[in-house]
GROMACS .gro file of N, CA and C in nm:
model
  369
    1UNK      N    1   0.868   3.052  -0.161
    1UNK     CA    2   0.737   3.098  -0.202
    1UNK      C    3   0.704   3.048  -0.342
    2UNK      N    4   0.803   3.058  -0.432
    2UNK     CA    5   0.780   3.015  -0.569
    2UNK      C    6   0.754   2.865  -0.576
    3UNK      N    7   0.830   2.786  -0.496
    3UNK     CA    8   0.809   2.642  -0.495
    3UNK      C    9   0.671   2.608  -0.440
    4UNK      N   10   0.626   2.683  -0.340
    4UNK     CA   11   0.493   2.660  -0.283
    4UNK      C   12   0.385   2.688  -0.386
    5UNK      N   13   0.401   2.792  -0.466
    5UNK     CA   14   0.305   2.824  -0.570
    5UNK      C   15   0.301   2.714  -0.676
    6UNK      N   16   0.417   2.669  -0.719
    6UNK     CA   17   0.424   2.561  -0.819
    6UNK      C   18   0.362   2.434  -0.762
    7UNK      N   19   0.394   2.403  -0.637
    7UNK     CA   20   0.339   2.285  -0.572
    7UNK      C   21   0.187   2.294  -0.563
    8UNK      N   22   0.135   2.409  -0.527
    8UNK     CA   23  -0.010   2.428  -0.518
    8UNK      C   24  -0.078   2.410  -0.653
    9UNK      N   25  -0.018   2.465  -0.758
    9UNK     CA   26  -0.074   2.451  -0.893
    9UNK      C   27  -0.075   2.305  -0.936
   10UNK      N   28   0.032   2.234  -0.906
   10UNK     CA   29   0.040   2.092  -0.943
   10UNK      C   30  -0.062   2.010  -0.867
   11UNK      N   31  -0.083   2.041  -0.740
   11UNK     CA   32  -0.181   1.968  -0.661
   11UNK      C   33  -0.321   1.991  -0.715
   12UNK      N   34  -0.352   2.114  -0.752
   12UNK     CA   35  -0.482   2.145  -0.811
   12UNK      C   36  -0.499   2.069  -0.942
   13UNK      N   37  -0.394   2.062  -1.022
   13UNK     CA   38  -0.402   1.990  -1.149
   13UNK      C   39  -0.422   1.841  -1.126
   14UNK      N   40  -0.361   1.787  -1.021
   14UNK     CA   41  -0.373   1.645  -0.993
   14UNK      C   42  -0.507   1.609  -0.928
   15UNK      N   43  -0.575   1.705  -0.870
   15UNK     CA   44  -0.702   1.677  -0.803
   15UNK      C   45  -0.810   1.632  -0.900
   16UNK      N   46  -0.800   1.668  -1.025
   16UNK     CA   47  -0.901   1.633  -1.123
   16UNK      C   48  -0.885   1.491  -1.174
   17UNK      N   49  -0.777   1.425  -1.141
   17UNK     CA   50  -0.755   1.290  -1.192
   17UNK      C   51  -0.733   1.193  -1.077
   18UNK      N   52  -0.739   1.065  -1.111
   18UNK     CA   53  -0.715   0.962  -1.011
   18UNK      C   54  -0.566   0.948  -0.988
   19UNK      N   55  -0.528   0.937  -0.864
   19UNK     CA   56  -0.388   0.914  -0.829
   19UNK      C   57  -0.385   0.819  -0.710
   20UNK      N   58  -0.290   0.726  -0.711
   20UNK     CA   59  -0.277   0.634  -0.599
   20UNK      C   60  -0.130   0.605  -0.575
   21UNK      N   61  -0.097   0.580  -0.450
   21UNK     CA   62   0.038   0.543  -0.412
   21UNK      C   63   0.033   0.401  -0.359
   22UNK      N   64   0.123   0.316  -0.410
   22UNK     CA   65   0.130   0.177  -0.368
   22UNK      C   66   0.259   0.153  -0.290
   23UNK      N   67   0.246   0.096  -0.170
   23UNK     CA   68   0.364   0.063  -0.090
   23UNK      C   69   0.328  -0.042   0.013
   24UNK      N   70   0.397  -0.155   0.012
   24UNK     CA   71   0.380  -0.256   0.115
   24UNK      C   72   0.479  -0.227   0.228
   25UNK      N   73   0.428  -0.228   0.351
   25UNK     CA   74   0.511  -0.196   0.467
   25UNK      C   75   0.487  -0.301   0.575
   26UNK      N   76   0.595  -0.352   0.631
   26UNK     CA   77   0.579  -0.447   0.741
   26UNK      C   78   0.554  -0.370   0.871
   27UNK      N   79   0.478  -0.429   0.959
   27UNK     CA   80   0.449  -0.366   1.087
   27UNK      C   81   0.577  -0.350   1.169
   28UNK      N   82   0.668  -0.446   1.156
   28UNK     CA   83   0.796  -0.438   1.227
   28UNK      C   84   0.874  -0.314   1.184
   29UNK      N   85   0.881  -0.290   1.054
   29UNK     CA   86   0.953  -0.173   1.003
   29UNK      C   87   0.888  -0.044   1.049
   30UNK      N   88   0.757  -0.043   1.056
   30UNK     CA   89   0.684   0.078   1.094
   30UNK      C   90   0.699   0.111   1.243
   31UNK      N   91   0.698   0.009   1.327
   31UNK     CA   92   0.697   0.032   1.472
   31UNK      C   93   0.834   0.029   1.538
   32UNK      N   94   0.932  -0.041   1.478
   32UNK     CA   95   1.057  -0.065   1.549
   32UNK      C   96   1.182  -0.008   1.484
   33UNK      N   97   1.182   0.009   1.355
   33UNK     CA   98   1.305   0.048   1.286
   33UNK      C   99   1.312   0.199   1.268
   34UNK      N  100   1.434   0.255   1.269
   34UNK     CA  101   1.447   0.399   1.244
   34UNK      C  102   1.401   0.432   1.103
   35UNK      N  103   1.370   0.557   1.080
   35UNK     CA  104   1.319   0.599   0.950
   35UNK      C  105   1.422   0.572   0.842
   36UNK      N  106   1.377   0.505   0.736
   36UNK     CA  107   1.462   0.482   0.619
   36UNK      C  108   1.378   0.506   0.495
   37UNK      N  109   1.446   0.535   0.386
   37UNK     CA  110   1.377   0.568   0.262
   37UNK      C  111   1.365   0.442   0.176
   38UNK      N  112   1.243   0.414   0.134
   38UNK     CA  113   1.214   0.302   0.045
   38UNK      C  114   1.143   0.358  -0.078
   39UNK      N  115   1.130   0.276  -0.179
   39UNK     CA  116   1.062   0.323  -0.299
   39UNK      C  117   0.917   0.276  -0.300
   40UNK      N  118   0.831   0.361  -0.354
   40UNK     CA  119   0.690   0.330  -0.371
   40UNK      C  120   0.650   0.366  -0.513
   41UNK      N  121   0.530   0.328  -0.551
   41UNK     CA  122   0.482   0.353  -0.686
   41UNK      C  123   0.366   0.453  -0.681
   42UNK      N  124   0.377   0.556  -0.761
   42UNK     CA  125   0.270   0.656  -0.778
   42UNK      C  126   0.211   0.636  -0.916
   43UNK      N  127   0.080   0.608  -0.923
   43UNK     CA  128   0.009   0.595  -1.050
   43UNK      C  129  -0.086   0.713  -1.064
   44UNK      N  130  -0.074   0.785  -1.175
   44UNK     CA  131  -0.156   0.903  -1.201
   44UNK      C  132  -0.233   0.880  -1.331
   45UNK      N  133  -0.365   0.898  -1.325
   45UNK     CA  134  -0.447   0.880  -1.446
   45UNK      C  135  -0.425   0.998  -1.541
   46UNK      N  136  -0.409   0.966  -1.668
   46UNK     CA  137  -0.395   1.068  -1.772
   46UNK      C  138  -0.492   1.035  -1.885
   47UNK      N  139  -0.508   1.127  -1.979
   47UNK     CA  140  -0.603   1.107  -2.089
   47UNK      C  141  -0.563   0.989  -2.177
   48UNK      N  142  -0.438   0.984  -2.219
   48UNK     CA  143  -0.390   0.875  -2.303
   48UNK      C  144  -0.238   0.869  -2.296
   49UNK      N  145  -0.184   0.752  -2.323
   49UNK     CA  146  -0.038   0.735  -2.318
   49UNK      C  147   0.030   0.780  -2.447
   50UNK      N  148  -0.035   0.755  -2.559
   50UNK     CA  149   0.030   0.786  -2.687
   50UNK      C  150  -0.047   0.892  -2.764
   51UNK      N  151   0.023   0.957  -2.853
   51UNK     CA  152  -0.036   1.062  -2.935
   51UNK      C  153  -0.138   1.002  -3.030
   52UNK      N  154  -0.249   1.074  -3.053
   52UNK     CA  155  -0.348   1.023  -3.148
   52UNK      C  156  -0.300   1.038  -3.292
   53UNK      N  157  -0.201   1.124  -3.315
   53UNK     CA  158  -0.147   1.143  -3.450
   53UNK      C  159  -0.046   1.034  -3.486
   54UNK      N  160   0.036   0.994  -3.389
   54UNK     CA  161   0.138   0.892  -3.411
   54UNK      C  162   0.153   0.814  -3.281
   55UNK      N  163   0.108   0.689  -3.281
   55UNK     CA  164   0.105   0.610  -3.158
   55UNK      C  165   0.245   0.579  -3.103
   56UNK      N  166   0.348   0.604  -3.181
   56UNK     CA  167   0.485   0.581  -3.133
   56UNK      C  168   0.535   0.696  -3.046
   57UNK      N  169   0.465   0.808  -3.048
   57UNK     CA  170   0.505   0.925  -2.971
   57UNK      C  171   0.419   0.937  -2.844
   58UNK      N  172   0.477   0.990  -2.737
   58UNK     CA  173   0.397   1.009  -2.615
   58UNK      C  174   0.295   1.121  -2.633
   59UNK      N  175   0.185   1.110  -2.562
   59UNK     CA  176   0.080   1.213  -2.570
   59UNK      C  177   0.126   1.340  -2.497
   60UNK      N  178   0.056   1.449  -2.526
   60UNK     CA  179   0.085   1.576  -2.458
   60UNK      C  180   0.060   1.563  -2.307
   61UNK      N  181  -0.045   1.488  -2.271
   61UNK     CA  182  -0.076   1.468  -2.129
   61UNK      C  183   0.037   1.394  -2.058
   62UNK      N  184   0.094   1.294  -2.124
   62UNK     CA  185   0.205   1.219  -2.064
   62UNK      C  186   0.329   1.308  -2.049
   63UNK      N  187   0.357   1.387  -2.149
   63UNK     CA  188   0.473   1.477  -2.142
   63UNK      C  189   0.455   1.578  -2.029
   64UNK      N  190   0.334   1.633  -2.015
   64UNK     CA  191   0.307   1.730  -1.908
   64UNK      C  192   0.322   1.668  -1.770
   65UNK      N  193   0.269   1.548  -1.752
   65UNK     CA  194   0.275   1.484  -1.620
   65UNK      C  195   0.418   1.443  -1.587
   66UNK      N  196   0.497   1.407  -1.689
   66UNK     CA  197   0.638   1.374  -1.667
   66UNK      C  198   0.716   1.497  -1.619
   67UNK      N  199   0.672   1.615  -1.659
   67UNK     CA  200   0.738   1.738  -1.616
   67UNK      C  201   0.688   1.785  -1.479
   68UNK      N  202   0.561   1.762  -1.447
   68UNK     CA  203   0.502   1.814  -1.324
   68UNK      C  204   0.529   1.729  -1.200
   69UNK      N  205   0.526   1.598  -1.214
   69UNK     CA  206   0.541   1.511  -1.098
   69UNK      C  207   0.673   1.532  -1.025
   70UNK      N  208   0.787   1.546  -1.094
   70UNK     CA  209   0.912   1.573  -1.019
   70UNK      C  210   0.912   1.706  -0.944
   71UNK      N  211   0.825   1.800  -0.981
   71UNK     CA  212   0.812   1.924  -0.904
   71UNK      C  213   0.735   1.903  -0.775
   72UNK      N  214   0.647   1.804  -0.773
   72UNK     CA  215   0.566   1.775  -0.655
   72UNK      C  216   0.638   1.677  -0.562
   73UNK      N  217   0.694   1.571  -0.619
   73UNK     CA  218   0.764   1.468  -0.543
   73UNK      C  219   0.912   1.469  -0.580
   74UNK      N  220   0.997   1.505  -0.484
   74UNK     CA  221   1.141   1.506  -0.509
   74UNK      C  222   1.188   1.366  -0.548
   75UNK      N  223   1.279   1.359  -0.642
   75UNK     CA  224   1.342   1.235  -0.689
   75UNK      C  225   1.243   1.135  -0.750
   76UNK      N  226   1.131   1.183  -0.803
   76UNK     CA  227   1.038   1.095  -0.873
   76UNK      C  228   1.098   1.054  -1.006
   77UNK      N  229   1.081   0.926  -1.040
   77UNK     CA  230   1.137   0.872  -1.165
   77UNK      C  231   1.023   0.810  -1.245
   78UNK      N  232   1.006   0.854  -1.369
   78UNK     CA  233   0.903   0.798  -1.456
   78UNK      C  234   0.939   0.654  -1.490
   79UNK      N  235   0.843   0.562  -1.478
   79UNK     CA  236   0.866   0.421  -1.508
   79UNK      C  237   0.800   0.378  -1.639
   80UNK      N  238   0.668   0.399  -1.649
   80UNK     CA  239   0.595   0.351  -1.767
   80UNK      C  240   0.459   0.418  -1.774
   81UNK      N  241   0.396   0.399  -1.889
   81UNK     CA  242   0.257   0.439  -1.908
   81UNK      C  243   0.182   0.315  -1.952
   82UNK      N  244   0.067   0.291  -1.892
   82UNK     CA  245  -0.008   0.169  -1.925
   82UNK      C  246  -0.158   0.197  -1.923
   83UNK      N  247  -0.233   0.104  -1.982
   83UNK     CA  248  -0.379   0.115  -1.983
   83UNK      C  249  -0.438   0.003  -1.900
   84UNK      N  250  -0.544   0.037  -1.826
   84UNK     CA  251  -0.613  -0.059  -1.741
   84UNK      C  252  -0.761  -0.023  -1.741
   85UNK      N  253  -0.845  -0.113  -1.788
   85UNK     CA  254  -0.990  -0.090  -1.795
   85UNK      C  255  -1.024   0.040  -1.868
   86UNK      N  256  -0.966   0.062  -1.982
   86UNK     CA  257  -0.989   0.179  -2.067
   86UNK      C  258  -0.942   0.310  -2.005
   87UNK      N  259  -0.863   0.303  -1.900
   87UNK     CA  260  -0.802   0.421  -1.839
   87UNK      C  261  -0.651   0.413  -1.858
   88UNK      N  262  -0.587   0.527  -1.880
   88UNK     CA  263  -0.442   0.531  -1.896
   88UNK      C  264  -0.378   0.587  -1.770
   89UNK      N  265  -0.266   0.527  -1.730
   89UNK     CA  266  -0.195   0.568  -1.610
   89UNK      C  267  -0.047   0.587  -1.638
   90UNK      N  268   0.009   0.694  -1.586
   90UNK     CA  269   0.154   0.714  -1.587
   90UNK      C  270   0.204   0.668  -1.451
   91UNK      N  271   0.308   0.585  -1.451
   91UNK     CA  272   0.360   0.527  -1.329
   91UNK      C  273   0.497   0.587  -1.296
   92UNK      N  274   0.514   0.627  -1.171
   92UNK     CA  275   0.639   0.687  -1.124
   92UNK      C  276   0.686   0.615  -0.999
   93UNK      N  277   0.817   0.606  -0.984
   93UNK     CA  278   0.875   0.555  -0.860
   93UNK      C  279   0.911   0.676  -0.774
   94UNK      N  280   0.862   0.677  -0.650
   94UNK     CA  281   0.888   0.790  -0.560
   94UNK      C  282   0.948   0.739  -0.428
   95UNK      N  283   1.030   0.822  -0.363
   95UNK     CA  284   1.083   0.782  -0.232
   95UNK      C  285   0.979   0.803  -0.122
   96UNK      N  286   0.970   0.705  -0.033
   96UNK     CA  287   0.878   0.711   0.080
   96UNK      C  288   0.957   0.680   0.206
   97UNK      N  289   0.950   0.767   0.305
   97UNK     CA  290   1.018   0.745   0.433
   97UNK      C  291   0.927   0.660   0.522
   98UNK      N  292   0.983   0.551   0.576
   98UNK     CA  293   0.906   0.457   0.658
   98UNK      C  294   0.985   0.428   0.786
   99UNK      N  295   0.916   0.425   0.900
   99UNK     CA  296   0.983   0.385   1.023
   99UNK      C  297   0.927   0.453   1.145
  100UNK      N  298   1.003   0.441   1.253
  100UNK     CA  299   0.963   0.497   1.382
  100UNK      C  300   1.023   0.636   1.396
  101UNK      N  301   0.938   0.732   1.425
  101UNK     CA  302   0.980   0.871   1.442
  101UNK      C  303   1.004   0.897   1.590
  102UNK      N  304   1.123   0.946   1.622
  102UNK     CA  305   1.147   0.986   1.760
  102UNK      C  306   1.164   1.138   1.766
  103UNK      N  307   1.187   1.190   1.883
  103UNK     CA  308   1.192   1.335   1.900
  103UNK      C  309   1.305   1.402   1.823
  104UNK      N  310   1.411   1.328   1.794
  104UNK     CA  311   1.525   1.387   1.723
  104UNK      C  312   1.516   1.370   1.571
  105UNK      N  313   1.418   1.295   1.524
  105UNK     CA  314   1.405   1.271   1.379
  105UNK      C  315   1.349   1.393   1.308
  106UNK      N  316   1.392   1.409   1.184
  106UNK     CA  317   1.339   1.516   1.100
  106UNK      C  318   1.257   1.455   0.988
  107UNK      N  319   1.150   1.521   0.952
  107UNK     CA  320   1.070   1.478   0.838
  107UNK      C  321   1.121   1.555   0.717
  108UNK      N  322   1.189   1.484   0.627
  108UNK     CA  323   1.255   1.550   0.514
  108UNK      C  324   1.196   1.514   0.379
  109UNK      N  325   1.104   1.418   0.375
  109UNK     CA  326   1.057   1.367   0.247
  109UNK      C  327   0.913   1.408   0.221
  110UNK      N  328   0.872   1.399   0.095
  110UNK     CA  329   0.737   1.438   0.057
  110UNK      C  330   0.631   1.342   0.109
  111UNK      N  331   0.663   1.212   0.111
  111UNK     CA  332   0.569   1.111   0.159
  111UNK      C  333   0.634   1.039   0.276
  112UNK      N  334   0.566   1.038   0.389
  112UNK     CA  335   0.618   0.977   0.512
  112UNK      C  336   0.512   0.887   0.572
  113UNK      N  337   0.551   0.767   0.611
  113UNK     CA  338   0.463   0.677   0.684
  113UNK      C  339   0.542   0.637   0.808
  114UNK      N  340   0.496   0.681   0.925
  114UNK     CA  341   0.575   0.657   1.045
  114UNK      C  342   0.487   0.634   1.167
  115UNK      N  343   0.547   0.572   1.267
  115UNK     CA  344   0.484   0.561   1.399
  115UNK      C  345   0.556   0.660   1.491
  116UNK      N  346   0.487   0.703   1.594
  116UNK     CA  347   0.545   0.800   1.686
  116UNK      C  348   0.518   0.757   1.829
  117UNK      N  349   0.622   0.727   1.902
  117UNK     CA  350   0.614   0.689   2.043
  117UNK      C  351   0.519   0.572   2.067
  118UNK      N  352   0.509   0.483   1.970
  118UNK     CA  353   0.425   0.363   1.981
  118UNK      C  354   0.283   0.393   2.027
  119UNK      N  355   0.226   0.500   1.977
  119UNK     CA  356   0.085   0.528   2.005
  119UNK      C  357   0.000   0.435   1.921
  120UNK      N  358  -0.084   0.361   1.985
  120UNK     CA  359  -0.170   0.265   1.916
  120UNK      C  360  -0.312   0.319   1.910
  121UNK      N  361  -0.386   0.270   1.814
  121UNK     CA  362  -0.528   0.307   1.806
  121UNK      C  363  -0.603   0.238   1.919
  122UNK      N  364  -0.694   0.310   1.981
  122UNK     CA  365  -0.772   0.253   2.091
  122UNK      C  366  -0.918   0.248   2.049
  123UNK      N  367  -0.988   0.155   2.107
  123UNK     CA  368  -1.130   0.141   2.076
  123UNK      C  369  -1.210   0.245   2.149
   0.00000   0.00000   0.00000
């Protein structure tokens, strides 16, 4: 219950900012291979990377997001903070489960991309 409350609070906090997950996946891995864990990149927009008082120190927003993201995504690892088009982003490496899900498979990870019984999209 406590983890669900923390997770809900973190999701609400993240809803106000831009967040994106980057992961290249081959169709072969998605449709034919058993589920395996690969790494993906999570980029979360923050106010600024460095403190306005001392640019050598991380900003309060960066420190907060470094503490919150591992509560939302298990085994998340902070990589870097960067600026792009006047926006600042904190970048994290997160585990992503990719592959074919069968009846005996368990979904154990926070982010899963899988196929199930080769169901294809139909027109």
